Short mmCIF file of C-alpha atoms in Angstrom, two decimals:
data_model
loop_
_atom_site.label_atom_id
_atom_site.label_comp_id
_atom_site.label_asym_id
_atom_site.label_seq_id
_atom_site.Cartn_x
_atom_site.Cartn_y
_atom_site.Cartn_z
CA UNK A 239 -1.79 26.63 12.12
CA UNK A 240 -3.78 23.55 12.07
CA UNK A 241 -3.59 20.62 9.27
CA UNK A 242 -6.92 21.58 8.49
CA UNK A 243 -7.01 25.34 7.96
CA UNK A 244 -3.29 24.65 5.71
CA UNK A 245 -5.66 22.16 3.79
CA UNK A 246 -8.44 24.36 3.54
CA UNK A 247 -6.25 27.39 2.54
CA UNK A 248 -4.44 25.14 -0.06
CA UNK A 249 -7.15 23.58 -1.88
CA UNK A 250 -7.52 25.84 -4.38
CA UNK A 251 -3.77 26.64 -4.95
CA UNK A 252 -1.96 25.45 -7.77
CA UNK A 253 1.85 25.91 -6.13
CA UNK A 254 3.05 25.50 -2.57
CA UNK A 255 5.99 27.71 -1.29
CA UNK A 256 8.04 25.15 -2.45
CA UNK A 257 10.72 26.94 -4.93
CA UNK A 258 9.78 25.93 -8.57
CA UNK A 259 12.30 23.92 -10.55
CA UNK A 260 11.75 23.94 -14.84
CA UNK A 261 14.42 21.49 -14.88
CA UNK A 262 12.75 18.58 -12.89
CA UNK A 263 9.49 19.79 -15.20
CA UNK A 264 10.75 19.28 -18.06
CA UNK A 265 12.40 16.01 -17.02
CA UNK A 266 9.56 14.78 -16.03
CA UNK A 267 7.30 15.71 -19.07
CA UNK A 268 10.53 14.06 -21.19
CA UNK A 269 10.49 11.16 -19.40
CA UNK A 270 6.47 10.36 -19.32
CA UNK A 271 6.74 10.98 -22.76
CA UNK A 272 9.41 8.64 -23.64
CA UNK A 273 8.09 5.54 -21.56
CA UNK A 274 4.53 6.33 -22.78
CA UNK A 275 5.94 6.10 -26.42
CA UNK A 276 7.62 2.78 -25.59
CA UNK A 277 4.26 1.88 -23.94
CA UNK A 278 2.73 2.78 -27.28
CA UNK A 279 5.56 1.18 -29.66
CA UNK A 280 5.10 -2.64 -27.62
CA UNK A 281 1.84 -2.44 -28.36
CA UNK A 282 2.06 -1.94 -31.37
CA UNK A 283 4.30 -4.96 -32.52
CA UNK A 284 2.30 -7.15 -30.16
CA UNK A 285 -0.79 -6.58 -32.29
CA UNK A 286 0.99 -6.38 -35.72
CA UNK A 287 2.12 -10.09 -34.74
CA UNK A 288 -0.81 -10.85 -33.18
CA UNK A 289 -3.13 -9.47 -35.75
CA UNK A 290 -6.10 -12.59 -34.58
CA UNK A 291 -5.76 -11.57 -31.05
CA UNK A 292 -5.33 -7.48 -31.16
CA UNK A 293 -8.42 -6.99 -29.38
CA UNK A 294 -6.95 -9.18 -26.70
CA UNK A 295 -3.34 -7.48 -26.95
CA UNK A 296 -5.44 -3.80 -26.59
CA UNK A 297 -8.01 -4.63 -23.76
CA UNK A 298 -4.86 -6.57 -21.65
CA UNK A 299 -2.15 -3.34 -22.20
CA UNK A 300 -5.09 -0.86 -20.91
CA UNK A 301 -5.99 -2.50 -17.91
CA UNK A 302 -2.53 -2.85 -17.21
CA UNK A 303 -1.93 0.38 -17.68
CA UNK A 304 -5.30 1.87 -15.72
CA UNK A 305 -4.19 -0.91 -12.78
CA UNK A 306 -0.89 0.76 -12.75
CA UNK A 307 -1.91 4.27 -12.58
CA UNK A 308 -4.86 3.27 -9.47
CA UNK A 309 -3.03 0.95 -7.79
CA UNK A 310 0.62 1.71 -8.07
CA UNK A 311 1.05 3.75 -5.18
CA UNK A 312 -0.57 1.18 -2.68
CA UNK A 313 1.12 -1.54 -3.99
CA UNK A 314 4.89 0.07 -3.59
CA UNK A 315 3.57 1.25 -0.10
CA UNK A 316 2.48 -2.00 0.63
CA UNK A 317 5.70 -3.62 -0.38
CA UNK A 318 7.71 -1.06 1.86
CA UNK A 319 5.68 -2.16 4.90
CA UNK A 320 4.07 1.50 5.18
CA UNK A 321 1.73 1.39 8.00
CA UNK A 322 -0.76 4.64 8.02
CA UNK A 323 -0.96 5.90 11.27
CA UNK A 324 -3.10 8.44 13.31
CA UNK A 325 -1.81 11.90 15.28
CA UNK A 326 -3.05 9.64 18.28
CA UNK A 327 -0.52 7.17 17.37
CA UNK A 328 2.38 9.21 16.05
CA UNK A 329 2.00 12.74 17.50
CA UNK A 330 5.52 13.88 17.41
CA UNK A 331 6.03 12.72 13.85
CA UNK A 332 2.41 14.28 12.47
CA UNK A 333 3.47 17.62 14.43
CA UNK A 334 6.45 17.65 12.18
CA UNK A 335 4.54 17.10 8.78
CA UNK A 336 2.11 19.19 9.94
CA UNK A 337 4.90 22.16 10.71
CA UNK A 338 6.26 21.19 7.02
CA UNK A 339 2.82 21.83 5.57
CA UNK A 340 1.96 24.70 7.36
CA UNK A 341 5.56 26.38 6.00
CA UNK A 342 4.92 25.16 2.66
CA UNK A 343 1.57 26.09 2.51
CA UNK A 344 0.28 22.56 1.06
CA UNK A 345 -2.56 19.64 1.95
CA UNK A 346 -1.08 17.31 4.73
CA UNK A 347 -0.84 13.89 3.30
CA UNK A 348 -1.35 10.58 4.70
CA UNK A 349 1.15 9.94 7.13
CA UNK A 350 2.90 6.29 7.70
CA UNK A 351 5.34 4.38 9.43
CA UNK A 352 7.59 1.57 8.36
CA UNK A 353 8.36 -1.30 10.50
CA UNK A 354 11.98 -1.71 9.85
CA UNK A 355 15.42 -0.64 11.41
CA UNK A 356 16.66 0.43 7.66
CA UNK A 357 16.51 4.59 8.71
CA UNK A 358 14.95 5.85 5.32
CA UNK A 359 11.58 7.71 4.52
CA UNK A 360 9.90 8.27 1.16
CA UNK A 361 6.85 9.28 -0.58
CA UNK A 362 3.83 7.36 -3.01
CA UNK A 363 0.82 8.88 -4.04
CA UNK A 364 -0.63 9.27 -8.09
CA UNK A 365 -1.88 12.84 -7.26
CA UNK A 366 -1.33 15.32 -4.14
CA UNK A 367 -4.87 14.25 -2.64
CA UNK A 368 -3.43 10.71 -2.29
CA UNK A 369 -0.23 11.40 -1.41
CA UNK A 370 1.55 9.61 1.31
CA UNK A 371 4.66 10.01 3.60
CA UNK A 372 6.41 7.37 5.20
CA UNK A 373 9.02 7.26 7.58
CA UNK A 374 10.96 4.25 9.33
CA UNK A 375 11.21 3.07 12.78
CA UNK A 376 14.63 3.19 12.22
CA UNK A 377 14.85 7.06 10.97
CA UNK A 378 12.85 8.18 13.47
CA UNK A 379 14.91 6.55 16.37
CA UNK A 380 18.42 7.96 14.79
CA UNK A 381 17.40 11.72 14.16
CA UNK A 382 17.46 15.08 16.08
CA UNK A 383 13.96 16.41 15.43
CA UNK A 384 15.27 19.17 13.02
CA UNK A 385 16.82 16.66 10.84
CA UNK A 386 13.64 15.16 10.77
CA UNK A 387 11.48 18.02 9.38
CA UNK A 388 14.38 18.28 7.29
CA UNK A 389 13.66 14.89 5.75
CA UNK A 390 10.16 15.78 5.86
CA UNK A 391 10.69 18.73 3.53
CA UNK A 392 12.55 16.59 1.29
CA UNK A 393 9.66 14.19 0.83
CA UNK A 394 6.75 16.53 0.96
CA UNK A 395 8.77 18.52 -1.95
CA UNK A 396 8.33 15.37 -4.02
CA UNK A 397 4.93 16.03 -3.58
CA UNK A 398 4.63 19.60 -4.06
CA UNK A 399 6.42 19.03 -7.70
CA UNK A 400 4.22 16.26 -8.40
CA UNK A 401 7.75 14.49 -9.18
CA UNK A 402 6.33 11.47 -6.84
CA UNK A 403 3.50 11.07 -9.23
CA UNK A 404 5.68 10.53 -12.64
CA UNK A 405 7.67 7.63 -10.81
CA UNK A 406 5.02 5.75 -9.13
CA UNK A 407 3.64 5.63 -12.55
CA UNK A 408 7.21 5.34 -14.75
CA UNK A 409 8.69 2.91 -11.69
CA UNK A 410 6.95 0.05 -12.65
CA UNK A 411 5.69 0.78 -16.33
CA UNK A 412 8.64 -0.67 -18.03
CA UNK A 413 8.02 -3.85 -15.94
CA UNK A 414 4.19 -3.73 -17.05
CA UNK A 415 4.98 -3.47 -20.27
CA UNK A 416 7.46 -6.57 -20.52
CA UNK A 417 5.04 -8.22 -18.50
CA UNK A 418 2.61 -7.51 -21.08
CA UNK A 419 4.45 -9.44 -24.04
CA UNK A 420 5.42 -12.00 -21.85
CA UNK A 421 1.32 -12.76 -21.26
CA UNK A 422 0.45 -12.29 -24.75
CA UNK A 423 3.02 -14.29 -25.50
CA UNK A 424 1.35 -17.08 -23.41
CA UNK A 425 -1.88 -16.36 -24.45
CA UNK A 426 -2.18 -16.16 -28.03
CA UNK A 427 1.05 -17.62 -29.77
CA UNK A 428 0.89 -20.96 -31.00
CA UNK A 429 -2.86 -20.98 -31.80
CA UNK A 430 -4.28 -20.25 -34.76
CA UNK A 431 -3.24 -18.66 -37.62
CA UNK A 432 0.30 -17.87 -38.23
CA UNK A 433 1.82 -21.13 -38.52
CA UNK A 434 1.83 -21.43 -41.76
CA UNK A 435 3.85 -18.10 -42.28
CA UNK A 436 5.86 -18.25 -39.80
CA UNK A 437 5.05 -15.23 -37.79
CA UNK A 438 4.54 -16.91 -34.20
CA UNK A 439 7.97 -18.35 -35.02
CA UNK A 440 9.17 -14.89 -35.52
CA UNK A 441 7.28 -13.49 -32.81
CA UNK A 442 8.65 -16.31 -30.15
CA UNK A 443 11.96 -14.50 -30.84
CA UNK A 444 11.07 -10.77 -30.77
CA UNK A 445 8.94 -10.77 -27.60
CA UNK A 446 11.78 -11.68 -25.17
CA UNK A 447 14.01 -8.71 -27.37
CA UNK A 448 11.01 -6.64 -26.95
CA UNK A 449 10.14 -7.46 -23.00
CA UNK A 450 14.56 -6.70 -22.27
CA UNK A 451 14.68 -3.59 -24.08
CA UNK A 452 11.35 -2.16 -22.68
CA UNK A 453 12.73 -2.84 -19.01
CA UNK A 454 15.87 -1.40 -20.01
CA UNK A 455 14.70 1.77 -21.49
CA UNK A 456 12.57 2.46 -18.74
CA UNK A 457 14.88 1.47 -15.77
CA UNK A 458 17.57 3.73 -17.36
CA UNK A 459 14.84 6.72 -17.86
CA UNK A 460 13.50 6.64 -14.53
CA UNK A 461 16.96 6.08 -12.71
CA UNK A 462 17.99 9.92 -14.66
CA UNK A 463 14.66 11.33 -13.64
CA UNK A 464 15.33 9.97 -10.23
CA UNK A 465 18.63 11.33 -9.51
CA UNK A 466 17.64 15.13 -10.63
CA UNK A 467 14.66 15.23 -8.47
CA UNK A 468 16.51 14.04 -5.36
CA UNK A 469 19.12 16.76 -5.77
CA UNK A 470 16.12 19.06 -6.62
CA UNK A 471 14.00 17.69 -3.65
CA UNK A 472 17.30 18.62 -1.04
CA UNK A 473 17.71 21.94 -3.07
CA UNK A 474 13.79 22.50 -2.29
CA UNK A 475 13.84 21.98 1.35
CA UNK A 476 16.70 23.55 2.37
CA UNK A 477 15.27 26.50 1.32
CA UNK A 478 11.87 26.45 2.52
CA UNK A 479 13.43 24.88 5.91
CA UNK A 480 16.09 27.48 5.65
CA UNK A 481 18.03 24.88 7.61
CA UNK A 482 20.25 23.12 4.90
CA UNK A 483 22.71 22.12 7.91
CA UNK A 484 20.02 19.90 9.50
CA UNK A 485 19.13 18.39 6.23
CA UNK A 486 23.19 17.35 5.43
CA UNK A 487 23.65 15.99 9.15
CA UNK A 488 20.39 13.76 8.43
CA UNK A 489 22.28 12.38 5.02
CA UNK A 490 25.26 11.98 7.00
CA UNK A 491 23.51 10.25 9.65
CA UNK A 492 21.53 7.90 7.67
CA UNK A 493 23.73 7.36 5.08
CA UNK A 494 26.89 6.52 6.95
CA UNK A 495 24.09 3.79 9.48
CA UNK A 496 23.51 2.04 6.43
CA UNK A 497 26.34 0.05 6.88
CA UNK A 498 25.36 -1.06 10.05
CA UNK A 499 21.73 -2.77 8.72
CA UNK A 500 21.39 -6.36 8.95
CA UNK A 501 21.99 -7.79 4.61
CA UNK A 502 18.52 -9.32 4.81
CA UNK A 503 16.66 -5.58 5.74
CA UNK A 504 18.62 -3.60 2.86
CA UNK A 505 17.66 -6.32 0.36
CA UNK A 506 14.30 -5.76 1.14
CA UNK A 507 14.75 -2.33 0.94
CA UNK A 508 16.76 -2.28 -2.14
CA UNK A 509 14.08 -2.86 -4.75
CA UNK A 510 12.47 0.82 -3.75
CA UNK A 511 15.67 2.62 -3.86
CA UNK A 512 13.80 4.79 -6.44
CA UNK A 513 11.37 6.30 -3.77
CA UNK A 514 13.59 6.23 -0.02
CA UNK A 515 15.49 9.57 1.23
CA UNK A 516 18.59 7.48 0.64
CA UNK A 517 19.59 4.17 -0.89
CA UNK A 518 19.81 0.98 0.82
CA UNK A 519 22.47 -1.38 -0.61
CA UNK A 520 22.87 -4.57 0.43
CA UNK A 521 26.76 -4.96 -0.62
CA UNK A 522 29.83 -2.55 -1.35
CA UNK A 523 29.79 -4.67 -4.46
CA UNK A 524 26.30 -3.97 -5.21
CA UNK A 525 25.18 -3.53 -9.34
CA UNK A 526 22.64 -0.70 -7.64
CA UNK A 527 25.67 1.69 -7.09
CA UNK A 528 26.04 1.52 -10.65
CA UNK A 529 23.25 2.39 -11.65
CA UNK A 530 21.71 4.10 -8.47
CA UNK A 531 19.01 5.96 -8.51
CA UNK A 532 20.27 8.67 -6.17
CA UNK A 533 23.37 11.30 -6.77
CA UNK A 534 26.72 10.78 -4.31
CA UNK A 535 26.28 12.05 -1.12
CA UNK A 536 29.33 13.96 -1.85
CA UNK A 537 27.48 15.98 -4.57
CA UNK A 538 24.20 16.46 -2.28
CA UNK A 539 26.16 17.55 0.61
CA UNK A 540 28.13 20.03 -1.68
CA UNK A 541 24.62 21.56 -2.70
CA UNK A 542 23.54 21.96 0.48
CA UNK A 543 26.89 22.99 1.60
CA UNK A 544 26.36 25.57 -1.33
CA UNK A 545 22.91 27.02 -0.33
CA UNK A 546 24.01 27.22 3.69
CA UNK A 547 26.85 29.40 2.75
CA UNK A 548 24.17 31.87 0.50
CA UNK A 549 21.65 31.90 2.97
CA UNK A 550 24.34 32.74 5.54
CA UNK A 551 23.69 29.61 7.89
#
């Protein structure tokens, strides 16, 4: 089946054929919730201190927030080196999405490829109309071309469960909000109006309490969201692939090369750990495995070693 008929047969679904998970649902309406509360909370201190420049404080934290939600997406693609390319260009690897979408009964997304030996793939996109898949040079010149389309089931589930769009948007909007006091705090303290009581004195001190805690918060909320939906996201495709095997020998594969990555790719690769198959580190000794964003690969293996033994595979 073409890209285009699955896209024209799909339009007006709600669901693909990827299994539903209430779990990663309600983790992911907890976790917008949370952030967008924090969101909500900075705000509000920045223009209870800033009480002369609230309109400023309002008008800076909603384009902030409207940038983040439009631009988001391209800008973590961008970073990642995602290249969009054609089926002229990449026909093996849009055969294989288009094989994915045709299974799962979904829109094909853009499809993109990543200039770098690190062998990952992931997935951007605010809604399933701008959705985009990525792979690396590096994946595609390691796997079999089942544990490809076994990747590509992993990714294009984040998609289906719209679990890409709550971290392109909850990735970064700790970061926007510190950013957010740290501008105000440039902008409006020191003139006008609360010298005499002391409250840009007081708000010196809070905003860099304020800016830490909002980044914390929201790095810890999106690094629990993130682990669920990868375990969700392997759960997902093994099923619809009904190849779990090919999908574990691709986590082998991928995760055991990492080691073999030149420092100065991973550390480029690091800061998007959030969004790749599988994370890059650039050290044993790295603070990322303490915090990663991804479950073992012991405990994803196990799953899928789980679900090949039901399906009888």
């Amino acid at each position: 089946m073409s890209a285009s008929r699955s896209r024209s047969r799909s339009d007006g679904r709600s669901h693909s054929r990827y299994v539903a998970d209430r779990g990663l649902t309600t983790r992911m309406v907890t976790t917008m919730f949370l952030i967008g509360l924090l969101y909500v909370v900075v705000v509000g201190v920045l223009v209870a201190f800033l009480r002369g420049s609230w309109p400023v404080v309002v008008v800076i934290a909603g384009a902030l927030f409207v940038a983040q939600f439009r631009f988001g997406d391209r800008l973590a693609a961008y970073s990642m080196g995602a290249r969009e390319v054609t089926a002229e260009q990449a026909p093996e690897l849009h055969g294989a999405v288009d094989r994915i979408c045709a299974l799962a009964d979904m829109p094909k997304p853009r499809v993109a490829v990543a200039d770098t030996d690190v062998p990952n793939a992931c997935a951007t996109g605010r809604s399933r109309d701008t959705a985009l898949v990525c792979v690396t040079t590096g994946l595609l010149r390691r796997l079999e071309p089942e544990e490809l389309e076994g990747v590509l089931a992993h990714e294009l589930s984040h998609v289906a469960h719209r679990d890409v769009v709550v971290m392109t948007v909850a990735a970064f909007l700790g970061v926007v909000a510190g950013a957010m006091a740290r501008v105000a705090l440039w902008g409006g303290f020191g003139r006008g109006g609360h010298g005499r009581d002391g409250g840009a004195a007081v708000a010196v001190l809070l905003v860099p309490v304020i800016s830490a805690v909002v980044y914390a918060v929201g790095f810890l909320l999106t690094r629990l969201l993130s682990r669920y939906r990868e375990l969700s996201a392997d759960r997902a495709a093994a099923l619809l692939t009904g190849r779990p095997s090919a999908l574990a020998a691709a986590l082998t594969k991928v995760t055991g090369q990492m080691g073999q990555i030149p420092t100065r790719d991973l550390r480029r690769a690091e800061p998007y750990n959030a969004f790749w198959f599988a994370p890059a580190f650039s050290s044993r000794q790295s603070i990322g495995r303490l915090l990663a964003s991804h479950p073992p690969l012991e405990q994803r293996l196990d799953q899928l070693a789980r679900i090949s033994a039901r399906l009888g595979r």
